[in-house]
Tab-separated table of C-alpha atoms in Angstrom:
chain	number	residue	atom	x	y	z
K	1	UNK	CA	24.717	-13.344	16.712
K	2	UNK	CA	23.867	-13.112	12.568
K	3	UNK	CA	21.891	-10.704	11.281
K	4	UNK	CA	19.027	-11.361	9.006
K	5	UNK	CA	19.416	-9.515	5.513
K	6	UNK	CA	15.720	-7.647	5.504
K	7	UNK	CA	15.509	-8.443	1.355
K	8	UNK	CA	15.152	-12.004	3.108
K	9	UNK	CA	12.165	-10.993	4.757
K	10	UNK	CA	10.166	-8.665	1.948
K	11	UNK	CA	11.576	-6.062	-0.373
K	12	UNK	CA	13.561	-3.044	0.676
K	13	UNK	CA	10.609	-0.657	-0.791
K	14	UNK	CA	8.049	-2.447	1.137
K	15	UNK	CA	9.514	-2.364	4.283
K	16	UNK	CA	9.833	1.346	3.865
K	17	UNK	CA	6.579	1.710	3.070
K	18	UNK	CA	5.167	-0.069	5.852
K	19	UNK	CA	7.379	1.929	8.007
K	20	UNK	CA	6.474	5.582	6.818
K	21	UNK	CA	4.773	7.554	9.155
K	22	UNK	CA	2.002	8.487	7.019
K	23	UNK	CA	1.252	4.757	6.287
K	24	UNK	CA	-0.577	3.690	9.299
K	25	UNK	CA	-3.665	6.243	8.950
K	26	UNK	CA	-3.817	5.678	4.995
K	27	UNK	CA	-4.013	1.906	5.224
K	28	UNK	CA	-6.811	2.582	7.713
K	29	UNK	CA	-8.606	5.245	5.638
K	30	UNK	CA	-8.273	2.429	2.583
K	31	UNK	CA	-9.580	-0.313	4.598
K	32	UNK	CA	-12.811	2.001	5.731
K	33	UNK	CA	-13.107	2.249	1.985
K	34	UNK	CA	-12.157	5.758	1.780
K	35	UNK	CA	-10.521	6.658	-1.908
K	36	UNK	CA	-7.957	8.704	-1.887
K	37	UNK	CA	-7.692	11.400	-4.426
K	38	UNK	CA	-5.136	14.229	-5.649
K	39	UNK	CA	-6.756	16.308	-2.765
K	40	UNK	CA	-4.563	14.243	-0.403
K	41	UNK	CA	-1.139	15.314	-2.269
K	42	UNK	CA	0.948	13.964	0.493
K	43	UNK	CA	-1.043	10.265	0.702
K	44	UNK	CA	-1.477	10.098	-3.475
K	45	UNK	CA	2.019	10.865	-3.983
K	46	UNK	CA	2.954	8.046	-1.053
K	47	UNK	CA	0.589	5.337	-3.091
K	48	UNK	CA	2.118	6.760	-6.318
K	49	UNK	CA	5.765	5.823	-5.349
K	50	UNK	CA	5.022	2.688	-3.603
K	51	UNK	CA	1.769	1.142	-5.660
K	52	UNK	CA	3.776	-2.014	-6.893
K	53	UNK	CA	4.517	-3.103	-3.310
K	54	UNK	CA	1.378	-1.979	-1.946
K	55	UNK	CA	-0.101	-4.231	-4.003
K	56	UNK	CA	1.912	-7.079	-3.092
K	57	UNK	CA	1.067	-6.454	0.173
K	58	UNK	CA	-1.955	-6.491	0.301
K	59	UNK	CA	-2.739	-9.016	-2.368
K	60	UNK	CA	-1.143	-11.470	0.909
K	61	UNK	CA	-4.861	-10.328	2.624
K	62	UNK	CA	-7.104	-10.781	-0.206
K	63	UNK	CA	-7.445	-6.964	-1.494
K	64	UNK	CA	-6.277	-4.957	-4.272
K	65	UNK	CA	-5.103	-1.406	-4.553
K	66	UNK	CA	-6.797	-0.107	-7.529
K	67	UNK	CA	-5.579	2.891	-9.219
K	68	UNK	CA	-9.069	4.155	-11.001
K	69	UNK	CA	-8.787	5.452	-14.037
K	70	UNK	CA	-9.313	8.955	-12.745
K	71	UNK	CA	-6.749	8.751	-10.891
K	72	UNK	CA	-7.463	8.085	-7.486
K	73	UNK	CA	-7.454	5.088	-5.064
K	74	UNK	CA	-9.049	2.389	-3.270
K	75	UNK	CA	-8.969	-1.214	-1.804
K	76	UNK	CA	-11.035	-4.023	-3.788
K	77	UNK	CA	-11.797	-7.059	-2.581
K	78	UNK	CA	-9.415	-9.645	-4.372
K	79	UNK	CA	-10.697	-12.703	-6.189
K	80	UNK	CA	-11.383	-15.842	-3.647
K	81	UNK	CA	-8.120	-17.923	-3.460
């Protein structure tokens, strides 16, 4: 039996992402087109640490995590591939 190394499959950082618990209700919230502000501490500070492989992520569907200017959050449709 060989183990698969998980770097194989996507970065360390993403994976962890992906499996936080808080994940699974904030990609939803993004993908109804909520933003998500400093209000949200715990969800900003969660996009905050893991923005560069969020975006990677979900660049793969055709949507990009915007950080606005302000300083909050949202999904974008991505340009057509």
């Amino acid at each position: 039996m060989s183990l698969t190394n998980i770097e194989q499959v996507m970065p360390v950082k993403l994976a962890q992402a992906l499996a936080n618990p808080l994940f699974p209700a904030l990609d939803s919230a993004l993908r109804a087109g909520r933003h998500i502000g400093l209000d949200e501490l715990d969800n900003h500070a969660f996009l905050m640490d893991f923005q560069d492989y969020l975006e990677e992520f979900y660049a793969r569907y055709n949507v990009e995590l915007i950080r606005a200017p302000e300083g909050f959050f949202y999904l974008r449709r991505g340009p057509p591939r």
